[in-house]
Amino acid sequence: KFLIIENLPRDPVFFKLKLIHIYKERTEYRQMKQTIEEIRGQVPESMKDEFYYFNYIYSEKTSDINRAESFYKKIQTPLFIHLANIKHSDRYIYEGNYTEAEDILNKAAHYFYRQGFKKEKIEAQSQMAKLLREKQKYSQSEKLYKDMFIKSEINNFHLLSANISVDLGNLYYILENFDRAELWYKQAHKIFKNLKNINGIFLANSNLVEVYKINGDWQNAKKLLQSILAYDKDRKLIDS
């Protein structure tokens, strides 16, 4: 991030797009939106699909469905089409349109494999694990999540490993295997902490609170709730 900021004067639009990517990965959506607005109207034709993709992701995150759909339809290059489809599959999954979700995720995974994009392929397959979970194919989902976790760790995609750890925790939570859910939420917390990813730590802690409440561990639940409330207060001060 600091190298990008140092090089901003060389090509402001190019490097701000890279900053937006970092904000997206770290789920720092306020900064993402701010940087998007800074370059709106300045993006050259060769970078427009990347710009449309980030606008699509932000609009999806803020539940501005019509705006998201507008940007989604503007994307033309295969890379950003398939990246957008990883997120777009969420809609199909929650609508119960599993066939369409599986189709676009398989196409994305195959494209990333052919291009040698390891991280993006793992992201597509992790979303496929989510699809399997929603189809109640829990054993297949578990295996795929764990395979993707190992591949992420081997390739040093630590943020992706943390997110997959959360997903595994969620899977075990659904299965009411709360001990294993706790184990994976703690794994996520450890990775997020090493990455100094505050939003990720907040996510892991929020999930751990639910496990502690179910297990009757009120002391740890209270401790984490206090840290979550302090975080939420800080975020409101920052955003005000």
JSON list of N, CA and C in Angstrom, two decimals, residues 209 213 220-230:
[
{"chain": "A", "resi": 209, "resn": "VAL", "atom": "N", "xyz": [-18.53, -14.85, 19.52]},
{"chain": "A", "resi": 209, "resn": "VAL", "atom": "CA", "xyz": [-19.53, -14.50, 20.54]},
{"chain": "A", "resi": 209, "resn": "VAL", "atom": "C", "xyz": [-20.72, -15.45, 20.46]},
{"chain": "A", "resi": 213, "resn": "LYS", "atom": "N", "xyz": [-21.93, -17.95, 23.42]},
{"chain": "A", "resi": 213, "resn": "LYS", "atom": "CA", "xyz": [-23.28, -17.87, 23.99]},
{"chain": "A", "resi": 213, "resn": "LYS", "atom": "C", "xyz": [-23.96, -19.24, 23.99]},
{"chain": "A", "resi": 220, "resn": "ASN", "atom": "N", "xyz": [-16.27, -15.15, 28.32]},
{"chain": "A", "resi": 220, "resn": "ASN", "atom": "CA", "xyz": [-15.62, -14.82, 27.06]},
{"chain": "A", "resi": 220, "resn": "ASN", "atom": "C", "xyz": [-16.55, -14.08, 26.11]},
{"chain": "A", "resi": 221, "resn": "ALA", "atom": "N", "xyz": [-17.83, -14.43, 26.16]},
{"chain": "A", "resi": 221, "resn": "ALA", "atom": "CA", "xyz": [-18.81, -13.72, 25.32]},
{"chain": "A", "resi": 221, "resn": "ALA", "atom": "C", "xyz": [-18.87, -12.24, 25.69]},
{"chain": "A", "resi": 222, "resn": "LYS", "atom": "N", "xyz": [-18.91, -11.96, 26.99]},
{"chain": "A", "resi": 222, "resn": "LYS", "atom": "CA", "xyz": [-18.96, -10.57, 27.46]},
{"chain": "A", "resi": 222, "resn": "LYS", "atom": "C", "xyz": [-17.69, -9.82, 27.08]},
{"chain": "A", "resi": 223, "resn": "LYS", "atom": "N", "xyz": [-16.55, -10.47, 27.23]},
{"chain": "A", "resi": 223, "resn": "LYS", "atom": "CA", "xyz": [-15.27, -9.84, 26.90]},
{"chain": "A", "resi": 223, "resn": "LYS", "atom": "C", "xyz": [-15.21, -9.44, 25.43]},
{"chain": "A", "resi": 224, "resn": "LEU", "atom": "N", "xyz": [-15.63, -10.35, 24.56]},
{"chain": "A", "resi": 224, "resn": "LEU", "atom": "CA", "xyz": [-15.60, -10.04, 23.13]},
{"chain": "A", "resi": 224, "resn": "LEU", "atom": "C", "xyz": [-16.65, -9.01, 22.75]},
{"chain": "A", "resi": 225, "resn": "LEU", "atom": "N", "xyz": [-17.81, -9.08, 23.38]},
{"chain": "A", "resi": 225, "resn": "LEU", "atom": "CA", "xyz": [-18.85, -8.09, 23.10]},
{"chain": "A", "resi": 225, "resn": "LEU", "atom": "C", "xyz": [-18.37, -6.69, 23.43]},
{"chain": "A", "resi": 226, "resn": "GLN", "atom": "N", "xyz": [-17.63, -6.54, 24.51]},
{"chain": "A", "resi": 226, "resn": "GLN", "atom": "CA", "xyz": [-17.10, -5.23, 24.88]},
{"chain": "A", "resi": 226, "resn": "GLN", "atom": "C", "xyz": [-16.13, -4.72, 23.83]},
{"chain": "A", "resi": 227, "resn": "SER", "atom": "N", "xyz": [-15.29, -5.62, 23.30]},
{"chain": "A", "resi": 227, "resn": "SER", "atom": "CA", "xyz": [-14.34, -5.20, 22.27]},
{"chain": "A", "resi": 227, "resn": "SER", "atom": "C", "xyz": [-15.07, -4.85, 20.98]},
{"chain": "A", "resi": 228, "resn": "ILE", "atom": "N", "xyz": [-16.15, -5.58, 20.68]},
{"chain": "A", "resi": 228, "resn": "ILE", "atom": "CA", "xyz": [-16.94, -5.31, 19.47]},
{"chain": "A", "resi": 228, "resn": "ILE", "atom": "C", "xyz": [-17.64, -3.95, 19.58]},
{"chain": "A", "resi": 229, "resn": "LEU", "atom": "N", "xyz": [-18.21, -3.67, 20.75]},
{"chain": "A", "resi": 229, "resn": "LEU", "atom": "CA", "xyz": [-18.88, -2.38, 20.95]},
{"chain": "A", "resi": 229, "resn": "LEU", "atom": "C", "xyz": [-17.90, -1.22, 20.87]},
{"chain": "A", "resi": 230, "resn": "ALA", "atom": "N", "xyz": [-16.68, -1.43, 21.40]},
{"chain": "A", "resi": 230, "resn": "ALA", "atom": "CA", "xyz": [-15.65, -0.39, 21.32]},
{"chain": "A", "resi": 230, "resn": "ALA", "atom": "C", "xyz": [-15.25, -0.15, 19.86]}
]
